[in-house]
């Protein structure tokens, strides 16, 4: 480990590729020592079936990971994203972070600017411990594709979903408004007729979108979504399963 860390100190590389499981070496120990002396981006190599180690590596400062055997084209993309992350820490891929909108148990939603299409979006970025769950990733991307196919006045538009710097993300239509809880705390109340109308507006055809995602992703264009803005966890109110 000392030799690897010394090389980082002397040569100041643009990127470090580090294997979690090297003969006679603990990749996490080497990662810790590297991050103590340098801000260099580190991408971890890992074998299948080691999500706990990947989560620890991401929390210790690794910017991304690659599962062996590695696809060469995918590796080039991950490396390019990792180097870019240091050059501009306020960007995630081609999204420029402007401010944090909301935070919950599964991730963070930012107001971001898509620099390629020059538009504002709500960028939902999942936590590392969730992003490294293969089953969650499959469900997350499947439901994102399902929602992207649906056009509904009470549903935010999904522009893109995937993985950037080891984290699952979803770029969605940015809807300005207030949350239901904030609206009620301000002393506003709905009549029974208004409540029925809001619920009707928020209804999503269950044949098009799975139940679990529909509750989280429905964001009323009138601004009465709750939880994390831009389609995330609903804490209370108008949309209930």
Coordinates of C-alpha atoms in Angstrom, one line a residue:
X1 CA 0.0 0.0 0.0
X2 CA 2.8 2.4 0.8
X3 CA 4.3 2.1 -2.7
X4 CA 0.9 2.8 -4.4
X5 CA 0.2 5.8 -2.1
X6 CA 3.8 7.1 -2.7
X7 CA 3.2 6.9 -6.5
X8 CA 0.1 9.0 -6.2
X9 CA 1.9 11.6 -4.1
X10 CA 4.9 11.8 -6.5
X11 CA 3.1 11.6 -9.9
X12 CA -0.2 13.4 -9.1
X13 CA -2.2 11.4 -11.6
X14 CA -5.5 12.5 -13.1
X15 CA -7.2 9.3 -12.1
X16 CA -6.6 6.2 -10.0
X17 CA -8.1 2.8 -10.9
X18 CA -8.1 0.6 -7.8
X19 CA -9.1 -3.0 -7.3
X20 CA -11.0 -3.8 -4.2
X21 CA -9.5 -7.3 -4.1
X22 CA -5.7 -7.3 -4.8
X23 CA -3.5 -10.2 -3.8
X24 CA -2.2 -9.3 -0.3
X25 CA -3.8 -5.9 -0.3
X26 CA -7.0 -4.4 1.0
X27 CA -8.4 -2.0 -1.6
X28 CA -10.4 -0.1 1.0
X29 CA -7.2 0.5 3.1
X30 CA -5.3 1.8 0.0
X31 CA -8.3 4.0 -0.9
X32 CA -8.4 5.6 2.6
X33 CA -4.7 6.4 2.4
X34 CA -5.0 7.9 -1.1
X35 CA -7.9 10.1 -0.1
X36 CA -5.9 11.4 2.9
X37 CA -3.2 12.8 0.7
X38 CA -4.9 13.7 -2.6
X39 CA -8.3 14.7 -4.1
X40 CA -7.6 12.5 -7.2
X41 CA -10.7 10.7 -8.4
X42 CA -10.6 6.9 -7.7
X43 CA -12.6 4.4 -9.6
X44 CA -12.9 1.0 -7.9
X45 CA -12.8 -2.4 -9.6
X46 CA -15.0 -5.0 -7.9
X47 CA -16.2 -8.6 -8.5
X48 CA -19.9 -9.5 -8.5
X49 CA -21.5 -10.1 -5.1
X50 CA -19.6 -7.4 -3.1
X51 CA -22.1 -4.6 -2.8
X52 CA -21.2 -3.8 0.8
X53 CA -17.6 -3.1 -0.1
X54 CA -18.7 -0.9 -3.0
X55 CA -21.0 1.1 -0.6
X56 CA -18.1 1.6 1.8
X57 CA -15.8 2.7 -1.0
X58 CA -18.3 5.2 -2.3
X59 CA -18.7 6.7 1.2
X60 CA -14.9 6.8 1.6
X61 CA -14.6 9.0 -1.5
X62 CA -14.5 6.7 -4.6
X63 CA -16.3 8.5 -7.4
X64 CA -17.5 5.3 -9.2
X65 CA -17.0 1.6 -9.6
X66 CA -16.7 -1.0 -12.4
X67 CA -17.8 -4.7 -12.0
X68 CA -15.5 -7.3 -13.5
X69 CA -15.4 -8.5 -16.2
X70 CA -15.3 -4.9 -17.5
X71 CA -16.7 -3.7 -20.7
X72 CA -14.1 -1.5 -22.3
X73 CA -16.4 1.2 -23.8
X74 CA -18.3 1.5 -20.5
X75 CA -14.9 1.8 -18.7
X76 CA -13.9 4.7 -20.9
X77 CA -17.2 6.5 -20.2
X78 CA -16.8 6.0 -16.4
X79 CA -13.2 7.2 -16.5
X80 CA -14.2 10.3 -18.5
X81 CA -17.0 11.1 -16.1
X82 CA -14.7 10.6 -13.1
X83 CA -12.1 13.0 -14.4
X84 CA -14.8 15.6 -15.3
X85 CA -16.1 15.4 -11.7
X86 CA -12.9 16.8 -10.4
X87 CA -12.7 19.5 -13.1
X88 CA -16.1 20.7 -12.2
X89 CA -17.5 19.5 -8.9
X90 CA -20.8 21.2 -9.4
X91 CA -21.6 19.0 -12.4
X92 CA -23.0 15.5 -12.6
X93 CA -22.5 14.3 -16.2
X94 CA -24.0 17.0 -18.4
X95 CA -26.1 18.4 -15.6
X96 CA -24.9 21.5 -13.8
X97 CA -26.2 21.6 -10.2
X98 CA -27.9 24.9 -9.2
X99 CA -29.4 24.1 -5.8
X100 CA -30.8 21.3 -3.6
X101 CA -34.6 20.9 -3.8
X102 CA -35.2 18.1 -1.4
X103 CA -33.6 15.2 0.5
X104 CA -35.0 11.9 1.7
X105 CA -34.1 8.4 2.8
X106 CA -33.3 7.2 -0.7
X107 CA -31.6 10.2 -2.3
X108 CA -31.4 13.9 -3.1
X109 CA -33.2 16.0 -5.7
X110 CA -31.4 19.0 -7.2
X111 CA -32.5 21.8 -9.5
X112 CA -30.0 21.4 -12.3
X113 CA -29.3 22.7 -15.8
X114 CA -29.0 20.3 -18.7
X115 CA -26.0 22.0 -20.5
X116 CA -26.6 19.9 -23.7
X117 CA -30.2 20.9 -24.2
X118 CA -30.1 24.1 -22.2
X119 CA -33.1 23.5 -20.0
X120 CA -33.7 23.3 -16.2
X121 CA -34.5 19.8 -14.8
X122 CA -35.2 18.1 -11.4
X123 CA -32.3 15.7 -11.0
X124 CA -32.9 12.9 -8.6
X125 CA -29.6 11.2 -7.4
X126 CA -29.9 8.0 -5.4
X127 CA -27.7 7.2 -2.3
X128 CA -24.7 4.9 -2.9
X129 CA -26.2 2.0 -0.7
X130 CA -29.3 2.0 -3.0
X131 CA -27.4 2.6 -6.3
X132 CA -25.3 -0.5 -5.7
X133 CA -28.3 -2.9 -5.3
X134 CA -28.6 -4.7 -8.7
X135 CA -32.3 -5.6 -8.2
X136 CA -33.1 -2.0 -7.3
X137 CA -31.3 -0.7 -10.3
X138 CA -33.3 -3.0 -12.6
X139 CA -36.6 -1.9 -11.1
X140 CA -35.6 1.8 -11.0
X141 CA -34.7 1.8 -14.7
X142 CA -37.7 -0.3 -15.7
X143 CA -40.1 2.0 -13.9
X144 CA -38.4 5.1 -15.3
X145 CA -38.9 3.8 -18.8
X146 CA -42.6 3.1 -18.0
X147 CA -43.2 6.6 -16.7
X148 CA -41.3 8.1 -19.7
X149 CA -43.9 6.5 -22.0
X150 CA -46.9 8.1 -20.2
X151 CA -48.3 11.5 -20.8
X152 CA -50.5 12.7 -17.9
X153 CA -51.2 16.2 -16.6
X154 CA -50.4 15.0 -13.0
X155 CA -47.2 13.2 -13.9
X156 CA -43.7 14.8 -14.3
X157 CA -42.0 14.0 -17.6
X158 CA -38.9 11.8 -17.3
X159 CA -36.1 12.9 -19.7
X160 CA -33.3 10.5 -18.8
X161 CA -32.3 7.8 -16.3
X162 CA -29.1 5.8 -15.8
X163 CA -25.9 5.8 -13.8
X164 CA -23.4 8.6 -13.4
X165 CA -20.3 8.4 -11.1
X166 CA -21.6 5.2 -9.5
X167 CA -25.0 6.8 -8.6
X168 CA -28.4 6.1 -10.1
X169 CA -30.0 9.2 -11.4
X170 CA -33.2 10.4 -13.0
X171 CA -33.6 13.7 -14.9
X172 CA -37.2 15.0 -14.8
X173 CA -39.4 17.9 -15.6
X174 CA -38.8 20.7 -13.1
X175 CA -42.2 21.6 -11.5
X176 CA -42.3 24.8 -9.4
X177 CA -44.8 24.8 -6.5
X178 CA -45.2 24.1 -2.8
X179 CA -45.6 20.8 -1.0
X180 CA -48.9 19.7 0.4
X181 CA -47.6 19.7 4.0
X182 CA -46.3 23.4 3.6
X183 CA -49.7 24.4 2.1
X184 CA -51.6 22.9 5.0
X185 CA -49.2 24.3 7.6
X186 CA -49.9 27.8 6.2
X187 CA -53.5 27.3 7.3
X188 CA -55.1 26.4 4.0
X189 CA -57.8 23.7 3.9
X190 CA -59.5 21.9 1.1
X191 CA -63.2 21.4 0.9
X192 CA -64.4 17.8 0.3
X193 CA -65.1 18.7 -3.4
X194 CA -61.6 20.1 -3.9
X195 CA -60.0 17.0 -2.3
X196 CA -61.9 14.8 -4.7
X197 CA -60.9 16.9 -7.6
X198 CA -57.2 16.9 -6.6
X199 CA -57.2 13.1 -6.2
X200 CA -58.8 12.7 -9.6
X201 CA -56.2 14.9 -11.2
X202 CA -53.4 12.9 -9.6
X203 CA -54.8 9.5 -10.7
X204 CA -52.4 7.5 -12.9
X205 CA -53.5 4.6 -15.0
X206 CA -52.1 1.6 -13.2
X207 CA -51.8 -0.4 -16.4
X208 CA -49.1 2.1 -17.6
X209 CA -47.2 2.7 -14.4
X210 CA -46.4 0.2 -11.6
X211 CA -48.2 1.0 -8.2
X212 CA -45.0 1.5 -6.2
X213 CA -43.6 4.1 -8.6
X214 CA -46.8 5.8 -9.3
X215 CA -47.2 7.0 -5.8
X216 CA -43.7 8.4 -5.7
X217 CA -43.6 9.9 -9.1
X218 CA -46.9 11.7 -9.4
X219 CA -46.3 15.4 -9.0
X220 CA -49.3 17.6 -9.4
X221 CA -48.7 20.4 -11.9
X222 CA -50.7 22.6 -9.5
X223 CA -47.8 22.1 -7.0
X224 CA -49.4 19.8 -4.5
X225 CA -46.9 17.0 -4.5
X226 CA -45.2 16.2 -1.3
X227 CA -41.9 14.6 -0.1
X228 CA -39.0 15.1 -2.5
X229 CA -39.8 17.4 -5.4
X230 CA -39.6 16.2 -8.9
X231 CA -41.0 12.7 -8.3
X232 CA -39.8 11.0 -5.1
X233 CA -41.1 9.9 -1.8
X234 CA -44.6 11.0 -0.9
X235 CA -44.9 11.7 2.8
X236 CA -48.6 12.5 3.1
X237 CA -51.7 13.6 1.5
X238 CA -53.4 13.7 -1.9
X239 CA -51.8 10.6 -3.5
X240 CA -52.2 7.5 -1.5
X241 CA -51.9 3.8 -2.5

